C-alpha atoms as an extended CHARMM CRD file, in Angstrom:
* protein
*
       241  EXT
         1         1  MET       CA            -29.1050000000        2.1890000000       -9.5280000000  PROA      1               0.0000000000
         2         2  ASN       CA            -32.6100000000        3.2050000000      -11.3360000000  PROA      2               0.0000000000
         3         3  TRP       CA            -34.9370000000        0.7750000000      -13.2660000000  PROA      3               0.0000000000
         4         4  ILE       CA            -33.2010000000        1.5010000000      -16.6710000000  PROA      4               0.0000000000
         5         5  GLN       CA            -29.9330000000        0.4170000000      -15.6420000000  PROA      5               0.0000000000
         6         6  GLU       CA            -31.0960000000       -2.8890000000      -13.2890000000  PROA      6               0.0000000000
         7         7  GLN       CA            -32.5620000000       -3.9720000000      -16.7660000000  PROA      7               0.0000000000
         8         8  GLY       CA            -29.7800000000       -3.2610000000      -18.7730000000  PROA      8               0.0000000000
         9         9  LEU       CA            -27.6250000000       -5.0700000000      -16.5480000000  PROA      9               0.0000000000
        10        10  TRP       CA            -29.6050000000       -7.9750000000      -16.5610000000  PROA      10              0.0000000000
        11        11  LEU       CA            -29.7120000000       -8.3470000000      -20.0690000000  PROA      11              0.0000000000
        12        12  VAL       CA            -26.0150000000       -7.8900000000      -19.9990000000  PROA      12              0.0000000000
        13        13  ARG       CA            -25.7430000000      -11.0330000000      -17.7480000000  PROA      13              0.0000000000
        14        14  ARG       CA            -28.3440000000      -12.7300000000      -19.1870000000  PROA      14              0.0000000000
        15        15  GLY       CA            -26.2670000000      -12.4430000000      -22.6390000000  PROA      15              0.0000000000
        16        16  LEU       CA            -22.9750000000      -13.1700000000      -21.2300000000  PROA      16              0.0000000000
        17        17  ARG       CA            -24.6570000000      -16.4330000000      -19.4080000000  PROA      17              0.0000000000
        18        18  GLY       CA            -25.5650000000      -17.6720000000      -22.6630000000  PROA      18              0.0000000000
        19        19  ILE       CA            -21.8280000000      -18.0550000000      -23.9860000000  PROA      19              0.0000000000
        20        20  GLY       CA            -20.9150000000      -19.1170000000      -20.2750000000  PROA      20              0.0000000000
        21        21  LEU       CA            -20.0500000000      -16.1660000000      -18.5550000000  PROA      21              0.0000000000
        22        22  GLU       CA            -20.3900000000      -14.3160000000      -15.3410000000  PROA      22              0.0000000000
        23        23  ILE       CA            -20.2870000000      -10.7820000000      -13.9700000000  PROA      23              0.0000000000
        24        24  VAL       CA            -18.8770000000      -11.4650000000      -10.4940000000  PROA      24              0.0000000000
        25        25  LYS       CA            -17.6840000000       -8.3530000000       -8.1510000000  PROA      25              0.0000000000
        26        26  SER       CA            -14.5530000000       -8.7420000000       -6.7750000000  PROA      26              0.0000000000
        27        27  PRO       CA            -14.1130000000       -7.4090000000       -3.0790000000  PROA      27              0.0000000000
        28        28  THR       CA            -11.9990000000       -4.4770000000       -3.3820000000  PROA      28              0.0000000000
        29        29  VAL       CA             -9.8370000000       -1.9920000000       -0.4900000000  PROA      29              0.0000000000
        30        30  ILE       CA            -12.6890000000        0.3960000000        0.4320000000  PROA      30              0.0000000000
        31        31  ASP       CA            -14.9750000000       -2.8890000000        0.9180000000  PROA      31              0.0000000000
        32        32  PHE       CA            -12.3490000000       -4.0400000000        3.4800000000  PROA      32              0.0000000000
        33        33  LEU       CA            -12.4350000000       -0.7280000000        4.9910000000  PROA      33              0.0000000000
        34        34  GLN       CA            -16.0080000000       -0.1710000000        5.3370000000  PROA      34              0.0000000000
        35        35  PHE       CA            -16.5000000000       -3.9950000000        6.5260000000  PROA      35              0.0000000000
        36        36  HSD       CA            -14.0600000000       -3.6750000000        8.8270000000  PROA      36              0.0000000000
        37        37  ARG       CA            -15.1820000000       -0.2220000000       10.5270000000  PROA      37              0.0000000000
        38        38  VAL       CA            -11.4250000000        1.2490000000        9.9800000000  PROA      38              0.0000000000
        39        39  ASP       CA            -11.0240000000        4.4720000000       11.3850000000  PROA      39              0.0000000000
        40        40  LEU       CA             -7.6350000000        5.0810000000       10.5880000000  PROA      40              0.0000000000
        41        41  VAL       CA             -5.1170000000        4.5490000000        7.5000000000  PROA      41              0.0000000000
        42        42  LEU       CA             -1.6170000000        4.9330000000        7.8360000000  PROA      42              0.0000000000
        43        43  ASP       CA             -0.5070000000        5.7170000000        4.1490000000  PROA      43              0.0000000000
        44        44  VAL       CA              3.2190000000        4.7330000000        4.2320000000  PROA      44              0.0000000000
        45        45  GLY       CA              5.1180000000        5.6940000000        1.1780000000  PROA      45              0.0000000000
        46        46  ALA       CA              2.2210000000        7.9790000000       -0.1590000000  PROA      46              0.0000000000
        47        47  ASN       CA              3.8180000000        9.5540000000       -3.1430000000  PROA      47              0.0000000000
        48        48  ILE       CA              1.8820000000       12.3240000000       -3.7510000000  PROA      48              0.0000000000
        49        49  GLY       CA             -1.5150000000       11.0170000000       -2.1820000000  PROA      49              0.0000000000
        50        50  GLN       CA             -2.6990000000        8.8650000000       -4.9590000000  PROA      50              0.0000000000
        51        51  PHE       CA             -3.6630000000        5.9460000000       -2.5720000000  PROA      51              0.0000000000
        52        52  ALA       CA             -5.6480000000        7.8700000000       -0.1190000000  PROA      52              0.0000000000
        53        53  LYS       CA             -7.3540000000       10.2200000000       -2.8300000000  PROA      53              0.0000000000
        54        54  ARG       CA             -8.7040000000        6.5290000000       -4.3340000000  PROA      54              0.0000000000
        55        55  ILE       CA             -9.9720000000        5.7070000000       -0.9860000000  PROA      55              0.0000000000
        56        56  GLN       CA            -11.4100000000        9.1030000000       -0.0990000000  PROA      56              0.0000000000
        57        57  ALA       CA            -13.1850000000        8.9490000000       -3.7700000000  PROA      57              0.0000000000
        58        58  ALA       CA            -14.3780000000        5.6310000000       -2.9270000000  PROA      58              0.0000000000
        59        59  GLY       CA            -16.2940000000        6.7990000000        0.1490000000  PROA      59              0.0000000000
        60        60  TYR       CA            -13.8960000000        6.3220000000        3.0950000000  PROA      60              0.0000000000
        61        61  LYS       CA            -14.5250000000        8.8590000000        5.6760000000  PROA      61              0.0000000000
        62        62  GLY       CA            -11.9800000000        8.3990000000        8.5740000000  PROA      62              0.0000000000
        63        63  GLU       CA             -8.6240000000        9.5760000000        9.3890000000  PROA      63              0.0000000000
        64        64  ILE       CA             -5.4700000000        9.5140000000        7.2700000000  PROA      64              0.0000000000
        65        65  ILE       CA             -1.8540000000        9.8250000000        8.1820000000  PROA      65              0.0000000000
        66        66  SER       CA              0.4660000000        9.9630000000        4.9300000000  PROA      66              0.0000000000
        67        67  PHE       CA              4.2080000000        9.4610000000        5.4530000000  PROA      67              0.0000000000
        68        68  GLU       CA              6.5550000000       10.7740000000        2.0450000000  PROA      68              0.0000000000
        69        69  PRO       CA             10.0960000000       10.9830000000        2.7370000000  PROA      69              0.0000000000
        70        70  ILE       CA             11.1900000000       12.9630000000       -0.5130000000  PROA      70              0.0000000000
        71        71  MET       CA             10.9410000000       16.8710000000        0.0340000000  PROA      71              0.0000000000
        72        72  ALA       CA              9.6980000000       17.8780000000       -3.6210000000  PROA      72              0.0000000000
        73        73  VAL       CA              7.1250000000       14.9570000000       -3.3310000000  PROA      73              0.0000000000
        74        74  PHE       CA              5.7950000000       15.4200000000       -0.0980000000  PROA      74              0.0000000000
        75        75  ARG       CA              5.1530000000       19.0420000000       -0.8990000000  PROA      75              0.0000000000
        76        76  LYS       CA              2.6320000000       17.9080000000       -3.5570000000  PROA      76              0.0000000000
        77        77  LEU       CA              1.2460000000       15.5110000000       -1.1140000000  PROA      77              0.0000000000
        78        78  GLU       CA              1.0320000000       18.3460000000        1.3060000000  PROA      78              0.0000000000
        79        79  ALA       CA             -1.0270000000       20.2580000000       -1.0430000000  PROA      79              0.0000000000
        80        80  GLN       CA             -3.6730000000       17.4970000000       -1.8820000000  PROA      80              0.0000000000
        81        81  ALA       CA             -3.8400000000       16.5490000000        1.6440000000  PROA      81              0.0000000000
        82        82  GLN       CA             -4.8160000000       20.5260000000        2.6060000000  PROA      82              0.0000000000
        83        83  LYS       CA             -8.1460000000       20.0340000000        0.5420000000  PROA      83              0.0000000000
        84        84  TYR       CA             -9.3380000000       17.1550000000        2.6500000000  PROA      84              0.0000000000
        85        85  PRO       CA            -10.5550000000       17.4820000000        6.6330000000  PROA      85              0.0000000000
        86        86  GLY       CA             -8.6890000000       14.2100000000        8.7520000000  PROA      86              0.0000000000
        87        87  TRP       CA             -6.0800000000       14.1380000000        5.9940000000  PROA      87              0.0000000000
        88        88  LYS       CA             -2.3070000000       14.5460000000        8.1340000000  PROA      88              0.0000000000
        89        89  THR       CA              0.7790000000       14.4100000000        6.5430000000  PROA      89              0.0000000000
        90        90  ILE       CA              4.6320000000       13.6660000000        7.6550000000  PROA      90              0.0000000000
        91        91  HSD       CA              7.9090000000       14.6140000000        5.9980000000  PROA      91              0.0000000000
        92        92  SER       CA              9.6290000000       11.2910000000        6.7700000000  PROA      92              0.0000000000
        93        93  ALA       CA             10.4090000000        7.7040000000        5.8680000000  PROA      93              0.0000000000
        94        94  VAL       CA              9.4010000000        4.9940000000        8.0610000000  PROA      94              0.0000000000
        95        95  GLY       CA             11.4750000000        2.0310000000        9.4240000000  PROA      95              0.0000000000
        96        96  ALA       CA             12.4610000000       -0.0460000000       11.9340000000  PROA      96              0.0000000000
        97        97  ALA       CA             14.1620000000        2.5000000000       14.2810000000  PROA      97              0.0000000000
        98        98  VAL       CA             14.3600000000        6.2260000000       14.3380000000  PROA      98              0.0000000000
        99        99  GLY       CA             17.4570000000        7.8400000000       12.3990000000  PROA      99              0.0000000000
       100       100  GLU       CA             18.4030000000        8.7510000000        9.1740000000  PROA      100             0.0000000000
       101       101  ALA       CA             18.9000000000        7.0150000000        5.7380000000  PROA      101             0.0000000000
       102       102  SER       CA             19.9660000000        8.1980000000        2.1660000000  PROA      102             0.0000000000
       103       103  ILE       CA             16.6530000000        7.3940000000       -0.6770000000  PROA      103             0.0000000000
       104       104  HSD       CA             17.7530000000        6.6950000000       -3.9860000000  PROA      104             0.0000000000
       105       105  VAL       CA             15.1980000000        9.2180000000       -5.9120000000  PROA      105             0.0000000000
       106       106  THR       CA             14.1120000000        7.8280000000       -9.4600000000  PROA      106             0.0000000000
       107       107  ALA       CA             12.8380000000        9.5870000000      -12.7190000000  PROA      107             0.0000000000
       108       108  ASN       CA              9.5850000000        8.3640000000      -11.8460000000  PROA      108             0.0000000000
       109       109  THR       CA              9.3140000000        8.9120000000       -7.7470000000  PROA      109             0.0000000000
       110       110  VAL       CA              7.1400000000        5.8900000000       -7.2150000000  PROA      110             0.0000000000
       111       111  TYR       CA              9.8050000000        3.6770000000       -7.8780000000  PROA      111             0.0000000000
       112       112  SER       CA             12.1700000000        5.6340000000       -5.2050000000  PROA      112             0.0000000000
       113       113  SER       CA             13.7400000000        3.3840000000       -2.2770000000  PROA      113             0.0000000000
       114       114  ILE       CA             16.0500000000        3.2000000000        0.4610000000  PROA      114             0.0000000000
       115       115  ARG       CA             17.1840000000       -0.0120000000       -1.3180000000  PROA      115             0.0000000000
       116       116  LYS       CA             19.1420000000       -0.0450000000       -4.3300000000  PROA      116             0.0000000000
       117       117  GLN       CA             18.2900000000       -1.3300000000       -7.4420000000  PROA      117             0.0000000000
       118       118  SER       CA             18.5890000000       -4.7220000000       -8.9670000000  PROA      118             0.0000000000
       119       119  GLU       CA             19.9960000000       -5.5250000000      -12.6430000000  PROA      119             0.0000000000
       120       120  LEU       CA             16.1490000000       -5.9360000000      -13.1760000000  PROA      120             0.0000000000
       121       121  ALA       CA             15.0170000000       -2.5200000000      -12.5440000000  PROA      121             0.0000000000
       122       122  ALA       CA             16.6420000000       -0.7550000000      -15.6020000000  PROA      122             0.0000000000
       123       123  GLU       CA             14.9300000000       -3.6220000000      -17.9880000000  PROA      123             0.0000000000
       124       124  PHE       CA             11.5510000000       -2.8740000000      -16.3050000000  PROA      124             0.0000000000
       125       125  ASP       CA             10.9770000000        0.9690000000      -16.9480000000  PROA      125             0.0000000000
       126       126  ALA       CA             13.0940000000        3.6950000000      -17.7580000000  PROA      126             0.0000000000
       127       127  GLY       CA             11.5560000000        5.4210000000      -15.0070000000  PROA      127             0.0000000000
       128       128  THR       CA             13.7970000000        3.7600000000      -12.4520000000  PROA      128             0.0000000000
       129       129  ARG       CA             16.6240000000        5.5750000000      -13.4590000000  PROA      129             0.0000000000
       130       130  VAL       CA             17.9580000000        7.1380000000      -10.4430000000  PROA      130             0.0000000000
       131       131  VAL       CA             18.4410000000       11.0070000000      -10.7620000000  PROA      131             0.0000000000
       132       132  THR       CA             19.5790000000       11.7900000000       -6.9820000000  PROA      132             0.0000000000
       133       133  VAL       CA             20.1800000000       10.5480000000       -3.5360000000  PROA      133             0.0000000000
       134       134  GLU       CA             18.4120000000       12.3220000000       -0.7310000000  PROA      134             0.0000000000
       135       135  ASN       CA             19.1760000000       12.3040000000        2.9230000000  PROA      135             0.0000000000
       136       136  VAL       CA             15.8670000000       11.8980000000        4.8030000000  PROA      136             0.0000000000
       137       137  LYS       CA             14.9800000000       11.5480000000        8.5270000000  PROA      137             0.0000000000
       138       138  VAL       CA             13.3110000000        8.0800000000        9.5220000000  PROA      138             0.0000000000
       139       139  VAL       CA             10.7500000000        7.1890000000       12.3410000000  PROA      139             0.0000000000
       140       140  CYS       CA              8.9070000000        3.9240000000       12.8450000000  PROA      140             0.0000000000
       141       141  LEU       CA              5.3650000000        3.4860000000       13.2640000000  PROA      141             0.0000000000
       142       142  ASN       CA              5.2450000000        2.6090000000       17.3750000000  PROA      142             0.0000000000
       143       143  GLU       CA              6.4570000000        6.0400000000       18.1100000000  PROA      143             0.0000000000
       144       144  ALA       CA              5.2280000000        8.3860000000       15.1600000000  PROA      144             0.0000000000
       145       145  VAL       CA              1.4340000000        7.7760000000       15.6910000000  PROA      145             0.0000000000
       146       146  ASP       CA              0.1080000000        8.6870000000       19.1370000000  PROA      146             0.0000000000
       147       147  ASN       CA             -3.2180000000        7.0540000000       20.8200000000  PROA      147             0.0000000000
       148       148  TYR       CA             -3.5940000000        4.4240000000       18.3470000000  PROA      148             0.0000000000
       149       149  SER       CA             -4.4170000000        1.3290000000       21.2500000000  PROA      149             0.0000000000
       150       150  ARG       CA             -8.3050000000        2.2980000000       20.4720000000  PROA      150             0.0000000000
       151       151  ARG       CA             -8.3090000000        2.9380000000       16.9020000000  PROA      151             0.0000000000
       152       152  ARG       CA             -9.4480000000        0.8320000000       13.9150000000  PROA      152             0.0000000000
       153       153  ILE       CA             -5.8520000000        0.9170000000       12.1360000000  PROA      153             0.0000000000
       154       154  PHE       CA             -5.2640000000       -0.1430000000        8.1500000000  PROA      154             0.0000000000
       155       155  LEU       CA             -1.7380000000        0.0430000000        7.3630000000  PROA      155             0.0000000000
       156       156  LYS       CA             -0.7500000000        0.3300000000        3.7610000000  PROA      156             0.0000000000
       157       157  ILE       CA              2.7940000000        0.3920000000        2.7570000000  PROA      157             0.0000000000
       158       158  ASP       CA              4.2710000000        1.3600000000       -0.3670000000  PROA      158             0.0000000000
       159       159  THR       CA              8.0270000000        1.4150000000       -0.0130000000  PROA      159             0.0000000000
       160       160  GLN       CA              9.4670000000       -0.4150000000       -2.6290000000  PROA      160             0.0000000000
       161       161  GLY       CA             11.5180000000       -2.9940000000       -0.9280000000  PROA      161             0.0000000000
       162       162  PHE       CA             11.7600000000       -1.6160000000        2.5930000000  PROA      162             0.0000000000
       163       163  GLU       CA              8.2610000000       -3.4370000000        3.8350000000  PROA      163             0.0000000000
       164       164  LYS       CA              9.6670000000       -5.4120000000        6.4910000000  PROA      164             0.0000000000
       165       165  GLU       CA             11.6860000000       -2.6830000000        7.9980000000  PROA      165             0.0000000000
       166       166  VAL       CA              8.5190000000       -0.6630000000        8.4670000000  PROA      166             0.0000000000
       167       167  LEU       CA              6.5840000000       -3.9030000000       10.1410000000  PROA      167             0.0000000000
       168       168  ALA       CA              9.7830000000       -4.2440000000       12.0970000000  PROA      168             0.0000000000
       169       169  GLY       CA              9.2720000000       -0.9110000000       13.5690000000  PROA      169             0.0000000000
       170       170  ALA       CA              5.5240000000       -1.0680000000       14.1790000000  PROA      170             0.0000000000
       171       171  ASP       CA              5.6370000000       -4.5800000000       16.2080000000  PROA      171             0.0000000000
       172       172  LYS       CA              3.2970000000       -2.6390000000       18.9150000000  PROA      172             0.0000000000
       173       173  LEU       CA              0.7660000000       -0.9000000000       16.6170000000  PROA      173             0.0000000000
       174       174  LEU       CA              0.3320000000       -4.2010000000       14.6600000000  PROA      174             0.0000000000
       175       175  GLU       CA             -1.5460000000       -5.7400000000       17.2660000000  PROA      175             0.0000000000
       176       176  HSD       CA             -4.4220000000       -3.1460000000       17.0140000000  PROA      176             0.0000000000
       177       177  CYS       CA             -4.1870000000       -3.2450000000       13.1050000000  PROA      177             0.0000000000
       178       178  ILE       CA             -7.3670000000       -4.7210000000       11.4240000000  PROA      178             0.0000000000
       179       179  GLY       CA             -5.3670000000       -5.2770000000        8.2950000000  PROA      179             0.0000000000
       180       180  LEU       CA             -2.5290000000       -4.4000000000        5.9300000000  PROA      180             0.0000000000
       181       181  GLN       CA             -1.8700000000       -3.6950000000        2.3050000000  PROA      181             0.0000000000
       182       182  LEU       CA              1.7020000000       -3.9140000000        0.8250000000  PROA      182             0.0000000000
       183       183  GLU       CA              3.5160000000       -5.1980000000       -2.3370000000  PROA      183             0.0000000000
       184       184  ILE       CA              4.9180000000       -8.1140000000       -2.6020000000  PROA      184             0.0000000000
       185       185  PRO       CA              7.6050000000       -9.1130000000       -5.4500000000  PROA      185             0.0000000000
       186       186  VAL       CA              8.1330000000      -12.5020000000       -7.4330000000  PROA      186             0.0000000000
       187       187  GLU       CA             11.0450000000      -10.8230000000       -8.9770000000  PROA      187             0.0000000000
       188       188  HSD       CA             13.1520000000       -8.4690000000       -7.1780000000  PROA      188             0.0000000000
       189       189  LEU       CA             13.4010000000       -4.5840000000       -8.5900000000  PROA      189             0.0000000000
       190       190  TYR       CA             15.6500000000       -4.0350000000       -5.4700000000  PROA      190             0.0000000000
       191       191  GLU       CA             18.6380000000       -5.6000000000       -3.4950000000  PROA      191             0.0000000000
       192       192  GLY       CA             18.1920000000       -7.5390000000       -0.2430000000  PROA      192             0.0000000000
       193       193  VAL       CA             14.3610000000       -7.9540000000       -0.1010000000  PROA      193             0.0000000000
       194       194  TRP       CA             12.1650000000      -10.6200000000        0.9100000000  PROA      194             0.0000000000
       195       195  SER       CA             10.7190000000      -13.1780000000       -1.3520000000  PROA      195             0.0000000000
       196       196  PHE       CA              7.0700000000      -13.8550000000       -1.8440000000  PROA      196             0.0000000000
       197       197  ARG       CA              7.0070000000      -17.1710000000        0.6530000000  PROA      197             0.0000000000
       198       198  GLU       CA              9.0800000000      -15.3330000000        3.1200000000  PROA      198             0.0000000000
       199       199  ALA       CA              6.5760000000      -12.5160000000        3.3200000000  PROA      199             0.0000000000
       200       200  LEU       CA              3.8040000000      -14.6180000000        3.8310000000  PROA      200             0.0000000000
       201       201  GLU       CA              5.5420000000      -16.8040000000        6.5750000000  PROA      201             0.0000000000
       202       202  TYR       CA              6.6820000000      -13.6470000000        8.2470000000  PROA      202             0.0000000000
       203       203  LEU       CA              3.0190000000      -11.8110000000        8.1110000000  PROA      203             0.0000000000
       204       204  GLU       CA              1.3090000000      -15.3270000000        9.0970000000  PROA      204             0.0000000000
       205       205  ALA       CA              3.7730000000      -15.4090000000       12.0850000000  PROA      205             0.0000000000
       206       206  LEU       CA              2.3060000000      -11.8860000000       13.0410000000  PROA      206             0.0000000000
       207       207  TYR       CA             -1.5410000000      -13.5470000000       12.5470000000  PROA      207             0.0000000000
       208       208  PHE       CA             -2.0320000000      -11.5360000000        9.4560000000  PROA      208             0.0000000000
       209       209  TYR       CA             -3.5730000000      -13.6060000000        6.6440000000  PROA      209             0.0000000000
       210       210  PRO       CA             -4.3210000000      -13.0560000000        2.8600000000  PROA      210             0.0000000000
       211       211  SER       CA             -7.7090000000      -11.4210000000        1.8440000000  PROA      211             0.0000000000
       212       212  GLN       CA             -7.3160000000       -9.7730000000       -1.2090000000  PROA      212             0.0000000000
       213       213  ILE       CA             -4.4470000000      -10.4570000000       -3.9060000000  PROA      213             0.0000000000
       214       214  TRP       CA             -4.1780000000       -8.3920000000       -7.7480000000  PROA      214             0.0000000000
       215       215  PRO       CA             -1.1700000000       -8.1920000000      -10.1500000000  PROA      215             0.0000000000
       216       216  VAL       CA              0.5110000000       -4.9370000000      -10.1570000000  PROA      216             0.0000000000
       217       217  ASN       CA              3.2530000000       -5.2060000000      -12.4130000000  PROA      217             0.0000000000
       218       218  SER       CA              4.3980000000       -7.5540000000      -15.0530000000  PROA      218             0.0000000000
       219       219  LEU       CA              7.5960000000       -8.3560000000      -16.5430000000  PROA      219             0.0000000000
       220       220  GLY       CA              8.8200000000       -6.3710000000      -19.3800000000  PROA      220             0.0000000000
       221       221  THR       CA             10.4910000000       -9.3350000000      -21.4580000000  PROA      221             0.0000000000
       222       222  ASP       CA              7.4070000000      -11.6690000000      -20.3880000000  PROA      222             0.0000000000
       223       223  PRO       CA              4.2630000000       -9.5490000000      -20.1980000000  PROA      223             0.0000000000
       224       224  SER       CA              2.4590000000      -12.9180000000      -19.3520000000  PROA      224             0.0000000000
       225       225  SER       CA              4.2230000000      -13.0480000000      -15.8190000000  PROA      225             0.0000000000
       226       226  ILE       CA              3.6110000000      -11.1260000000      -12.9090000000  PROA      226             0.0000000000
       227       227  ILE       CA              6.5610000000       -9.7880000000      -10.8930000000  PROA      227             0.0000000000
       228       228  GLU       CA              4.6700000000       -7.4380000000       -7.9570000000  PROA      228             0.0000000000
       229       229  PHE       CA              1.3320000000       -8.3560000000       -6.3280000000  PROA      229             0.0000000000
       230       230  ASP       CA             -0.4300000000       -6.0860000000       -4.1300000000  PROA      230             0.0000000000
       231       231  CYS       CA             -2.0590000000       -7.9590000000       -0.9700000000  PROA      231             0.0000000000
       232       232  ILE       CA             -4.4650000000       -7.0490000000        1.4560000000  PROA      232             0.0000000000
       233       233  PHE       CA             -3.8480000000       -9.3890000000        4.9690000000  PROA      233             0.0000000000
       234       234  ARG       CA             -6.4390000000       -9.5810000000        7.6640000000  PROA      234             0.0000000000
       235       235  ARG       CA             -5.3650000000       -9.8090000000       11.3330000000  PROA      235             0.0000000000
       236       236  SER       CA             -6.8550000000      -12.5370000000       12.8320000000  PROA      236             0.0000000000
       237       237  ARG       CA             -6.3170000000      -11.7480000000       16.6100000000  PROA      237             0.0000000000
       238       238  VAL       CA             -6.8410000000       -7.7930000000       17.2660000000  PROA      238             0.0000000000
       239       239  CYS       CA             -6.0650000000       -6.8980000000       21.0140000000  PROA      239             0.0000000000
       240       240  GLY       CA             -9.3330000000       -4.6010000000       22.1230000000  PROA      240             0.0000000000
       241       241  HSD       CA            -11.8000000000       -5.9990000000       19.2810000000  PROA      241             0.0000000000
């Protein structure tokens, strides 16, 4: 920041203080990655690579492994990853055990899920409309990621209601994770998912505690109410660190 920018910011802050307001920088994902010296990001439910591109644009230089099960979406992800060194892609869903599953592919593919939708989904966004069902391979992170014991790992999960299954297949790997990021619901767009409290209790039992929380989506019938939060969790006990 140059002198002119510093003076401009000082004047803005001074003006805001005069009406009782203050500029405060909130911590971000990239702050977490840099402070904890993360060198491997596991991007589960990558879609076309939005998360990976965002952290790279913000300065992350480490390795990324992205998982995406839907073939048409994976091709776009793969094309993006080829532009960046250290970004690997795997065409697969992630779950509790190796196998196969059926994924409900939606008009807006970010809402695609192995879980069936609740009645709320259609009210929430027209993009949740299921257009096809695709059979996909499922891997578990314990087996899909090699030589993770000496890495400083950050696990991001965006699987639309399948987060608990991803974690169940990563119990050994989680011992070496610095942090997690996942969506936790208040209202349910998918059937059979955990509640906000259940998610917090499950993660606390694994020694993960909230580090950052911010709103993702609001309720269509009540835009003042959030239905999902993105949460970063920090592990209090990490093997080998």
